[in-house]
CSV table of C-alpha atoms in Angstrom, one decimal:
chain,number,residue,atom,x,y,z
A,1,MET,CA,0.0,0.0,0.0
A,2,LEU,CA,2.8,2.4,1.0
A,3,LEU,CA,4.8,1.5,-2.1
A,4,GLN,CA,1.8,2.0,-4.4
A,5,TRP,CA,1.3,5.5,-2.8
A,6,LEU,CA,4.8,6.4,-3.8
A,7,PHE,CA,4.5,5.1,-7.3
A,8,ASN,CA,1.2,7.0,-7.7
A,9,LEU,CA,3.0,10.1,-6.5
A,10,LYS,CA,5.9,9.8,-8.9
A,11,ARG,CA,7.9,7.1,-10.5
A,12,LEU,CA,11.3,5.6,-9.9
A,13,VAL,CA,12.8,4.3,-6.7
A,14,SER,CA,16.5,3.5,-7.1
A,15,THR,CA,18.5,1.7,-4.5
A,16,ALA,CA,22.2,1.2,-4.0
A,17,SER,CA,24.3,-0.6,-1.4
A,18,ASP,CA,26.0,1.5,1.2
A,19,PRO,CA,27.4,-0.2,4.3
A,20,ALA,CA,27.9,3.1,6.1
A,21,PRO,CA,25.6,3.5,9.1
A,22,THR,CA,24.5,7.0,7.9
A,23,SER,CA,23.4,7.7,4.3
A,24,ARG,CA,22.0,10.7,2.5
A,25,GLY,CA,19.2,10.8,0.0
A,26,LEU,CA,18.0,13.6,-2.3
A,27,ALA,CA,14.5,14.1,-3.6
A,28,ARG,CA,14.0,16.7,-6.3
A,29,GLY,CA,10.7,17.9,-7.7
A,30,VAL,CA,10.0,20.6,-10.2
A,31,ARG,CA,6.8,22.6,-10.9
A,32,GLY,CA,7.6,25.5,-13.2
A,33,SER,CA,10.7,27.1,-11.8
A,34,ASP,CA,10.2,25.9,-8.2
A,35,ARG,CA,12.7,23.4,-6.8
A,36,VAL,CA,13.0,21.7,-3.4
A,37,GLN,CA,15.5,19.4,-1.8
A,38,LEU,CA,14.8,16.8,0.9
A,39,ALA,CA,17.9,15.7,2.7
A,40,ALA,CA,17.6,12.3,4.4
A,41,THR,CA,19.8,11.3,7.2
A,42,ARG,CA,19.5,8.0,9.1
A,43,ASN,CA,19.0,8.7,12.8
A,44,PRO,CA,21.7,6.6,14.6
A,45,PHE,CA,19.4,6.1,17.6
A,46,SER,CA,16.1,5.1,15.9
A,47,GLY,CA,17.4,3.7,12.6
A,48,VAL,CA,14.8,5.7,10.8
A,49,ALA,CA,15.7,7.9,7.8
A,50,GLU,CA,14.7,11.4,8.9
A,51,PHE,CA,14.0,14.0,6.2
A,52,ARG,CA,14.6,17.7,6.7
A,53,VAL,CA,13.6,20.5,4.3
A,54,PRO,CA,16.4,23.0,3.8
A,55,ASN,CA,14.4,24.9,1.2
A,56,ALA,CA,10.6,24.7,1.6
A,57,GLU,CA,9.6,27.4,-1.0
A,58,GLY,CA,8.6,25.0,-3.7
A,59,TRP,CA,5.6,22.8,-4.1
A,60,PRO,CA,7.1,19.9,-6.0
A,61,LEU,CA,6.0,16.5,-7.3
A,62,LEU,CA,8.5,14.0,-6.0
A,63,GLU,CA,10.4,12.8,-9.1
A,64,LYS,CA,13.3,10.8,-7.8
A,65,VAL,CA,14.2,9.2,-4.6
A,66,CYS,CA,17.6,7.5,-4.3
A,67,ASP,CA,19.2,6.5,-1.1
A,68,ALA,CA,21.4,3.7,0.0
A,69,LEU,CA,18.6,2.0,1.9
A,70,GLN,CA,19.5,-1.5,3.1
A,71,SER,CA,16.2,-3.3,3.4
A,72,THR,CA,12.5,-3.2,2.6
A,73,ALA,CA,11.8,-2.3,6.2
A,74,MET,CA,14.1,0.7,5.9
A,75,LEU,CA,12.5,1.7,2.7
A,76,LYS,CA,9.0,1.7,4.4
A,77,LYS,CA,10.3,3.8,7.2
A,78,ALA,CA,11.9,6.3,4.8
A,79,LEU,CA,8.7,6.5,2.7
A,80,ILE,CA,6.7,7.3,5.9
A,81,ALA,CA,9.2,10.1,6.6
A,82,ILE,CA,8.8,11.4,3.0
A,83,GLY,CA,5.1,11.6,3.6
A,84,PHE,CA,5.5,13.8,6.6
A,85,ALA,CA,8.0,16.0,4.7
A,86,VAL,CA,5.5,16.5,1.9
A,87,LEU,CA,2.8,17.5,4.4
A,88,ALA,CA,5.3,20.1,5.8
A,89,LEU,CA,5.8,21.5,2.3
A,90,VAL,CA,2.0,21.8,1.8
A,91,GLN,CA,1.6,23.6,5.1
A,92,THR,CA,4.6,26.0,4.3
A,93,LYS,CA,3.2,26.8,0.9
A,94,ALA,CA,-0.3,27.6,2.3
A,95,GLN,CA,1.2,29.9,4.9
A,96,THR,CA,3.3,31.7,2.3
A,97,GLN,CA,0.2,32.3,0.1
A,98,ALA,CA,-1.7,33.7,3.0
A,99,GLN,CA,0.7,36.5,3.6
A,100,PRO,CA,-0.6,40.0,2.8
A,101,ALA,CA,0.5,41.6,-0.5
A,102,GLN,CA,3.4,44.0,-0.1
A,103,SER,CA,2.4,47.6,0.0
A,104,GLN,CA,3.9,51.0,0.3
A,105,ALA,CA,2.8,50.8,4.0
A,106,ALA,CA,5.2,47.9,4.6
A,107,GLN,CA,8.8,47.1,3.7
A,108,PRO,CA,9.3,44.7,0.7
A,109,ALA,CA,11.6,42.2,2.5
A,110,ALA,CA,10.7,40.5,5.8
A,111,PRO,CA,13.2,41.9,8.3
A,112,GLN,CA,14.8,39.6,10.9
A,113,GLY,CA,14.9,40.1,14.6
A,114,PRO,CA,12.2,41.2,17.1
A,115,PRO,CA,9.1,42.9,15.9
A,116,PHE,CA,9.9,46.0,17.9
A,117,THR,CA,12.4,47.4,20.4
A,118,LEU,CA,11.0,49.2,23.5
A,119,LYS,CA,12.7,52.4,24.6
A,120,GLN,CA,12.0,54.5,27.5
A,121,ILE,CA,12.0,58.2,26.4
A,122,GLY,CA,10.9,59.9,29.6
A,123,LYS,CA,9.1,59.1,32.9
A,124,GLY,CA,6.3,56.8,31.9
A,125,VAL,CA,6.8,57.5,28.2
A,126,TYR,CA,7.9,54.6,25.9
A,127,ALA,CA,8.5,54.2,22.2
A,128,ALA,CA,8.2,50.9,20.4
A,129,ILE,CA,10.6,51.2,17.5
A,130,SER,CA,9.4,48.8,14.8
A,131,GLY,CA,11.8,46.2,13.4
A,132,ARG,CA,9.2,44.2,11.4
A,133,ALA,CA,5.8,45.4,12.7
A,134,GLY,CA,5.0,48.3,10.4
A,135,GLY,CA,5.1,51.8,11.9
A,136,ASN,CA,6.4,52.8,15.3
A,137,THR,CA,4.1,52.9,18.3
A,138,GLY,CA,4.4,53.9,21.9
A,139,PHE,CA,2.5,54.5,25.1
A,140,VAL,CA,2.2,57.0,28.0
A,141,ILE,CA,1.6,55.8,31.6
A,142,GLY,CA,-0.4,58.4,33.6
A,143,ASP,CA,-1.7,58.5,37.2
A,144,ASP,CA,-4.8,56.5,36.5
A,145,ALA,CA,-4.6,55.1,33.0
A,146,VAL,CA,-2.4,54.3,29.9
A,147,LEU,CA,-2.6,55.9,26.5
A,148,VAL,CA,-1.3,54.0,23.4
A,149,ILE,CA,-0.2,55.7,20.2
A,150,ASP,CA,-0.7,53.5,17.1
A,151,THR,CA,-1.0,49.7,17.1
A,152,PHE,CA,1.3,48.2,14.4
A,153,ILE,CA,0.6,46.4,11.1
A,154,SER,CA,-1.1,43.3,12.7
A,155,GLN,CA,-2.4,42.0,15.9
A,156,PRO,CA,0.5,39.7,17.1
A,157,PRO,CA,2.9,42.6,17.7
A,158,ALA,CA,0.1,44.7,19.2
A,159,ARG,CA,-0.5,41.8,21.6
A,160,ASP,CA,3.2,41.8,22.4
A,161,LEU,CA,3.0,45.6,23.1
A,162,LEU,CA,0.1,45.1,25.5
A,163,ALA,CA,2.2,42.4,27.3
A,164,GLU,CA,5.1,44.9,27.6
A,165,ILE,CA,2.7,47.5,29.1
A,166,ARG,CA,1.5,44.9,31.6
A,167,LYS,CA,5.1,44.3,32.8
A,168,LEU,CA,5.3,48.0,33.7
A,169,THR,CA,1.8,48.8,35.1
A,170,ASN,CA,-1.6,47.3,35.9
A,171,LEU,CA,-3.4,50.6,35.2
A,172,PRO,CA,-6.1,50.2,32.5
A,173,VAL,CA,-5.3,51.0,28.9
A,174,LYS,CA,-8.0,53.6,28.4
A,175,TYR,CA,-7.1,55.2,25.1
A,176,VAL,CA,-5.5,54.5,21.7
A,177,VAL,CA,-4.7,57.5,19.5
A,178,ASN,CA,-4.2,56.6,15.8
A,179,THR,CA,-1.9,59.2,14.1
A,180,HIS,CA,-3.5,58.3,10.7
A,181,TYR,CA,-5.5,55.6,9.1
A,182,HIS,CA,-2.8,53.5,7.3
A,183,LEU,CA,-2.9,49.8,7.9
A,184,ASP,CA,0.6,49.6,9.5
A,185,HIS,CA,-0.6,52.0,12.3
A,186,VAL,CA,-4.1,50.7,13.0
A,187,ALA,CA,-4.3,46.9,12.4
A,188,GLY,CA,-3.7,46.1,16.1
A,189,ASN,CA,-6.5,48.4,17.4
A,190,ALA,CA,-8.7,45.4,18.3
A,191,ILE,CA,-6.2,44.1,20.8
A,192,PHE,CA,-6.6,47.2,22.9
A,193,THR,CA,-10.3,47.7,22.5
A,194,GLU,CA,-10.8,44.1,23.6
A,195,ALA,CA,-8.8,45.2,26.7
A,196,GLY,CA,-11.2,48.1,27.3
A,197,ALA,CA,-9.6,51.0,25.3
A,198,THR,CA,-11.3,53.6,23.2
A,199,VAL,CA,-9.8,54.6,19.9
A,200,ILE,CA,-9.3,58.3,19.1
A,201,ALA,CA,-8.4,59.9,15.8
A,202,GLN,CA,-8.8,63.0,13.7
A,203,ARG,CA,-12.3,62.9,12.2
A,204,ASN,CA,-11.2,62.3,8.6
A,205,GLU,CA,-9.8,58.9,9.5
A,206,LEU,CA,-13.3,57.5,10.3
A,207,ALA,CA,-14.3,57.4,6.6
A,208,TRP,CA,-11.0,55.8,5.4
A,209,VAL,CA,-10.0,53.0,7.8
A,210,ARG,CA,-12.3,50.4,6.2
A,211,THR,CA,-12.2,51.7,2.7
A,212,GLU,CA,-8.9,53.3,1.7
A,213,ASN,CA,-6.7,50.6,3.3
A,214,LEU,CA,-7.8,48.2,0.6
A,215,LYS,CA,-5.4,50.0,-1.8
A,216,PHE,CA,-2.4,48.5,0.0
A,217,PHE,CA,-3.5,45.1,-1.4
A,218,GLN,CA,-4.0,46.5,-4.9
A,219,GLN,CA,-0.4,47.4,-5.7
A,220,ASN,CA,0.7,46.6,-9.2
A,221,GLY,CA,-2.7,45.7,-10.4
A,222,ALA,CA,-3.3,43.1,-7.7
A,223,THR,CA,-6.9,42.2,-6.7
A,224,PRO,CA,-7.5,41.8,-2.9
A,225,THR,CA,-8.4,38.3,-1.8
A,226,ALA,CA,-11.5,37.6,0.3
A,227,GLU,CA,-9.3,37.3,3.3
A,228,GLN,CA,-7.7,40.7,2.7
A,229,ARG,CA,-11.1,42.3,2.2
A,230,ALA,CA,-12.3,40.7,5.5
A,231,LEU,CA,-9.2,42.0,7.3
A,232,VAL,CA,-9.8,45.6,6.2
A,233,ALA,CA,-13.6,45.3,6.9
A,234,ALA,CA,-12.8,44.2,10.5
A,235,LEU,CA,-10.4,47.0,11.3
A,236,VAL,CA,-11.5,48.9,14.4
A,237,GLU,CA,-12.5,52.4,13.6
A,238,PRO,CA,-12.2,55.4,16.0
A,239,GLN,CA,-14.9,55.8,18.5
A,240,ILE,CA,-14.0,59.3,19.4
A,241,THR,CA,-13.0,61.9,16.7
A,242,PHE,CA,-11.8,65.5,16.9
A,243,ASP,CA,-11.4,68.3,14.4
A,244,HIS,CA,-8.3,70.3,15.4
A,245,THR,CA,-7.1,69.8,19.0
A,246,LEU,CA,-7.8,67.5,21.8
A,247,GLU,CA,-6.6,67.2,25.4
A,248,ILE,CA,-6.6,63.9,27.2
A,249,ASN,CA,-6.0,63.7,30.9
A,250,LEU,CA,-4.4,60.6,32.5
A,251,GLY,CA,-5.0,61.8,36.0
A,252,THR,CA,-2.8,64.8,36.5
A,253,ARG,CA,-0.8,64.0,33.3
A,254,ALA,CA,-2.0,65.9,30.2
A,255,VAL,CA,-1.6,64.6,26.6
A,256,HIS,CA,-2.3,67.0,23.7
A,257,VAL,CA,-3.3,65.9,20.2
A,258,PHE,CA,-3.1,68.2,17.2
A,259,TYR,CA,-4.4,67.8,13.6
A,260,MET,CA,-1.5,68.6,11.2
A,261,PRO,CA,-2.1,67.3,7.6
A,262,GLY,CA,0.5,66.3,5.1
A,263,HIS,CA,1.2,62.6,5.0
A,264,THR,CA,-2.6,62.1,4.8
A,265,GLY,CA,-5.5,64.4,5.2
A,266,GLY,CA,-6.0,63.2,8.7
A,267,ASP,CA,-2.7,63.2,10.5
A,268,SER,CA,-2.4,63.7,14.3
A,269,VAL,CA,0.6,64.7,16.4
A,270,VAL,CA,0.7,63.6,20.1
A,271,TYR,CA,2.6,65.8,22.5
A,272,ILE,CA,3.4,65.0,26.2
A,273,PRO,CA,4.3,68.4,27.7
A,274,ASP,CA,5.8,67.2,31.0
A,275,THR,CA,8.5,65.2,29.1
A,276,ASP,CA,8.7,67.3,25.9
A,277,VAL,CA,8.1,64.2,23.8
A,278,VAL,CA,6.3,64.3,20.4
A,279,PHE,CA,4.9,61.3,18.7
A,280,ALA,CA,4.8,62.6,15.1
A,281,GLY,CA,3.3,59.6,13.3
A,282,ASP,CA,4.2,59.4,9.6
A,283,LEU,CA,4.6,63.2,9.4
A,284,ALA,CA,8.2,62.3,10.5
A,285,TRP,CA,10.5,59.7,8.8
A,286,ASN,CA,14.0,59.6,10.3
A,287,GLN,CA,16.5,59.1,7.4
A,288,ARG,CA,13.9,57.0,5.5
A,289,ILE,CA,12.3,57.6,2.1
A,290,PRO,CA,8.6,58.1,2.8
A,291,ASN,CA,5.4,56.7,1.5
A,292,LEU,CA,3.7,59.5,-0.4
A,293,ILE,CA,0.6,57.6,-1.6
A,294,ASP,CA,-1.8,60.0,0.1
A,295,ALA,CA,0.6,62.9,0.6
A,296,THR,CA,0.2,66.6,-0.1
A,297,THR,CA,3.8,67.6,0.2
A,298,SER,CA,3.1,71.3,0.2
A,299,LEU,CA,1.0,70.9,3.4
A,300,TRP,CA,3.5,68.4,4.8
A,301,ILE,CA,6.3,70.9,4.6
A,302,GLU,CA,4.2,73.5,6.3
A,303,SER,CA,3.3,71.1,9.1
A,304,LEU,CA,6.9,70.1,9.7
A,305,ASP,CA,7.9,73.8,9.9
A,306,LYS,CA,5.3,74.4,12.5
A,307,ILE,CA,6.3,71.3,14.5
A,308,ILE,CA,10.0,72.2,14.5
A,309,ALA,CA,9.3,75.8,15.5
A,310,ALA,CA,7.0,74.8,18.3
A,311,HIS,CA,9.2,72.0,19.7
A,312,PRO,CA,12.9,72.9,19.0
A,313,ASN,CA,14.2,70.8,21.9
A,314,ALA,CA,11.7,67.9,21.9
A,315,THR,CA,12.4,64.3,21.5
A,316,PHE,CA,10.5,63.0,18.5
A,317,ILE,CA,9.1,59.5,17.8
A,318,PRO,CA,8.8,59.3,14.0
A,319,GLY,CA,6.4,56.9,12.2
A,320,HIS,CA,9.4,55.1,10.7
A,321,GLY,CA,13.1,55.1,11.8
A,322,ASP,CA,14.7,55.6,15.2
A,323,VAL,CA,14.1,58.2,17.9
A,324,ALA,CA,14.8,61.7,16.5
A,325,HIS,CA,15.3,65.3,17.2
A,326,ALA,CA,14.5,68.6,15.6
A,327,GLN,CA,17.5,68.5,13.2
A,328,ASP,CA,16.3,65.0,12.0
A,329,LEU,CA,12.9,66.4,11.2
A,330,ALA,CA,14.5,69.4,9.4
A,331,ALA,CA,16.6,66.9,7.3
A,332,PHE,CA,13.4,65.1,6.3
A,333,ARG,CA,11.6,68.3,5.6
A,334,ASP,CA,14.5,69.3,3.3
A,335,TYR,CA,14.1,66.0,1.4
A,336,LEU,CA,10.5,66.8,0.6
A,337,ALA,CA,11.5,70.3,-0.5
A,338,ALA,CA,14.4,69.0,-2.6
A,339,LEU,CA,12.0,66.5,-4.3
A,340,ARG,CA,9.6,69.2,-5.3
A,341,ALA,CA,12.4,71.6,-6.4
A,342,SER,CA,14.2,68.9,-8.5
A,343,ILE,CA,11.0,68.0,-10.3
A,344,LYS,CA,10.3,71.7,-11.1
A,345,LYS,CA,13.8,72.1,-12.3
A,346,ALA,CA,13.5,69.1,-14.7
A,347,GLN,CA,10.2,70.4,-16.0
A,348,ALA,CA,11.7,73.8,-16.6
A,349,ALA,CA,14.4,72.1,-18.7
A,350,GLY,CA,11.7,70.5,-20.8
A,351,GLN,CA,12.0,67.0,-19.4
A,352,SER,CA,9.1,64.6,-18.7
A,353,GLY,CA,8.4,60.9,-18.3
A,354,ASP,CA,11.5,58.7,-17.9
A,355,ALA,CA,13.9,61.6,-18.7
A,356,LEU,CA,12.4,63.5,-15.8
A,357,MET,CA,12.5,60.5,-13.5
A,358,GLN,CA,16.2,59.8,-14.2
A,359,ALA,CA,17.2,63.4,-13.8
A,360,VAL,CA,15.5,63.8,-10.5
A,361,LEU,CA,16.9,60.5,-9.2
A,362,ALA,CA,20.4,61.6,-10.2
A,363,ASP,CA,19.8,64.9,-8.5
A,364,LEU,CA,18.6,63.4,-5.2
A,365,LYS,CA,20.9,60.3,-5.0
A,366,PRO,CA,24.1,62.0,-3.7
A,367,LYS,CA,22.4,63.2,-0.6
A,368,TYR,CA,19.5,60.7,-0.1
A,369,GLY,CA,20.6,57.6,-1.9
A,370,ALA,CA,21.7,55.9,1.3
A,371,TRP,CA,18.3,56.3,3.0
A,372,PRO,CA,16.5,53.0,3.1
A,373,GLY,CA,13.7,52.9,0.5
A,374,PHE,CA,15.4,55.1,-2.0
A,375,ASP,CA,15.6,52.6,-4.9
A,376,ARG,CA,12.0,51.3,-4.3
A,377,LEU,CA,10.1,54.4,-3.1
A,378,GLY,CA,12.2,57.1,-4.8
A,379,PRO,CA,10.6,56.6,-8.3
A,380,LEU,CA,7.1,56.4,-6.7
A,381,ASN,CA,7.9,59.7,-4.8
A,382,ILE,CA,8.7,61.3,-8.1
A,383,GLN,CA,5.6,60.0,-9.9
A,384,GLN,CA,3.3,61.0,-7.1
A,385,THR,CA,4.8,64.4,-6.5
A,386,THR,CA,4.8,65.2,-10.2
A,387,ALA,CA,1.1,64.4,-10.2
A,388,GLU,CA,0.5,66.5,-7.1
A,389,LEU,CA,2.3,69.5,-8.8
A,390,ALA,CA,0.1,69.0,-11.9
A,391,GLY,CA,-3.1,68.8,-9.8
A,392,THR,CA,-3.9,65.3,-11.0
A,393,LYS,CA,-3.0,63.3,-7.9
A,394,LYS,CA,-5.9,61.4,-6.4
A,395,VAL,CA,-6.0,61.4,-2.6
A,396,PRO,CA,-8.8,60.4,-0.2
A,397,GLN,CA,-11.4,63.1,0.0
A,398,ILE,CA,-11.8,65.0,3.2
A,399,GLN,CA,-15.4,64.7,4.4
A,400,GLY,CA,-17.5,67.9,4.6
A,401,GLU,CA,-14.9,70.0,2.7
């Protein structure tokens, strides 16, 4: 029965005599360009050939099994091991296909290491600097409650963040402030609302959380899957919204929230006066090329100028990149200004299309080429800002305006 299963799966079993106590086998299968190797090593304790999968990216049909197996009993044991290896391949392939499509909100390669690094910025103020969890987050511990700023790109790191909070305090997590609606800042909201928190955001976000986030699964002409649509439809929307400013009191500790557009039409900045700390969301990228998919760079530059002028000595938590200071925000502001100026210069020289693209990239690369994201997001920044300057860029519409 077991041998028939193998022959139905794919043909050819070849055997050879090998007196050594340990032997190795190789099974290769090809479907399109995918290839996989199963390395079989006889366990010296059990006598069973154990198969390990050094590369489980393929989904092959087993085409050849050859090993120096000594007996029919050994062969049967090895075939059972092969069956388990094939099941592992199927599971790995299914998990790979279930991963969300890459978007401008997320990095293209899966970084290694912890999802985030927790840093204490001031008394009771912590930043969670993302390693592979989307945008940065953080939290503020007050006298009687905790406030969280943003909630990562998915629920697992948000759950980890809640666990870190619980290591520091048993006070209730009462509030979550979303700095904007993008998926990599709001996807963990449910972890905190389930723990009793209320989500707060600038009023424009309310209309976009469950609609505009679909575009991050539509890059390069992709169609969102049913699972991706369900993920976006289930995102927790803000329960409290504000127009321009909001003060939240955590006992005697005050937290101020301000509306300052630019990255999107609904950006919020969170300021903790008693420690002079500013959570700037994606209005600030520290030595990173930004996502401009919803940006109005003219408003963005104005907002950065106001933030820097109001908080010259503050510690800033950017949406992406490490903890920053005013000079870092100024450097990022200068990137946006240089991008706009370079496009205008190329247009004044009569350039357009690919010629404009290459001219602007060459202009920006000496100063900004080492910033992560330059090769991938730089061309998109140019396309989107060119459209903005021409008045043809489509961004989410602000409700009631």
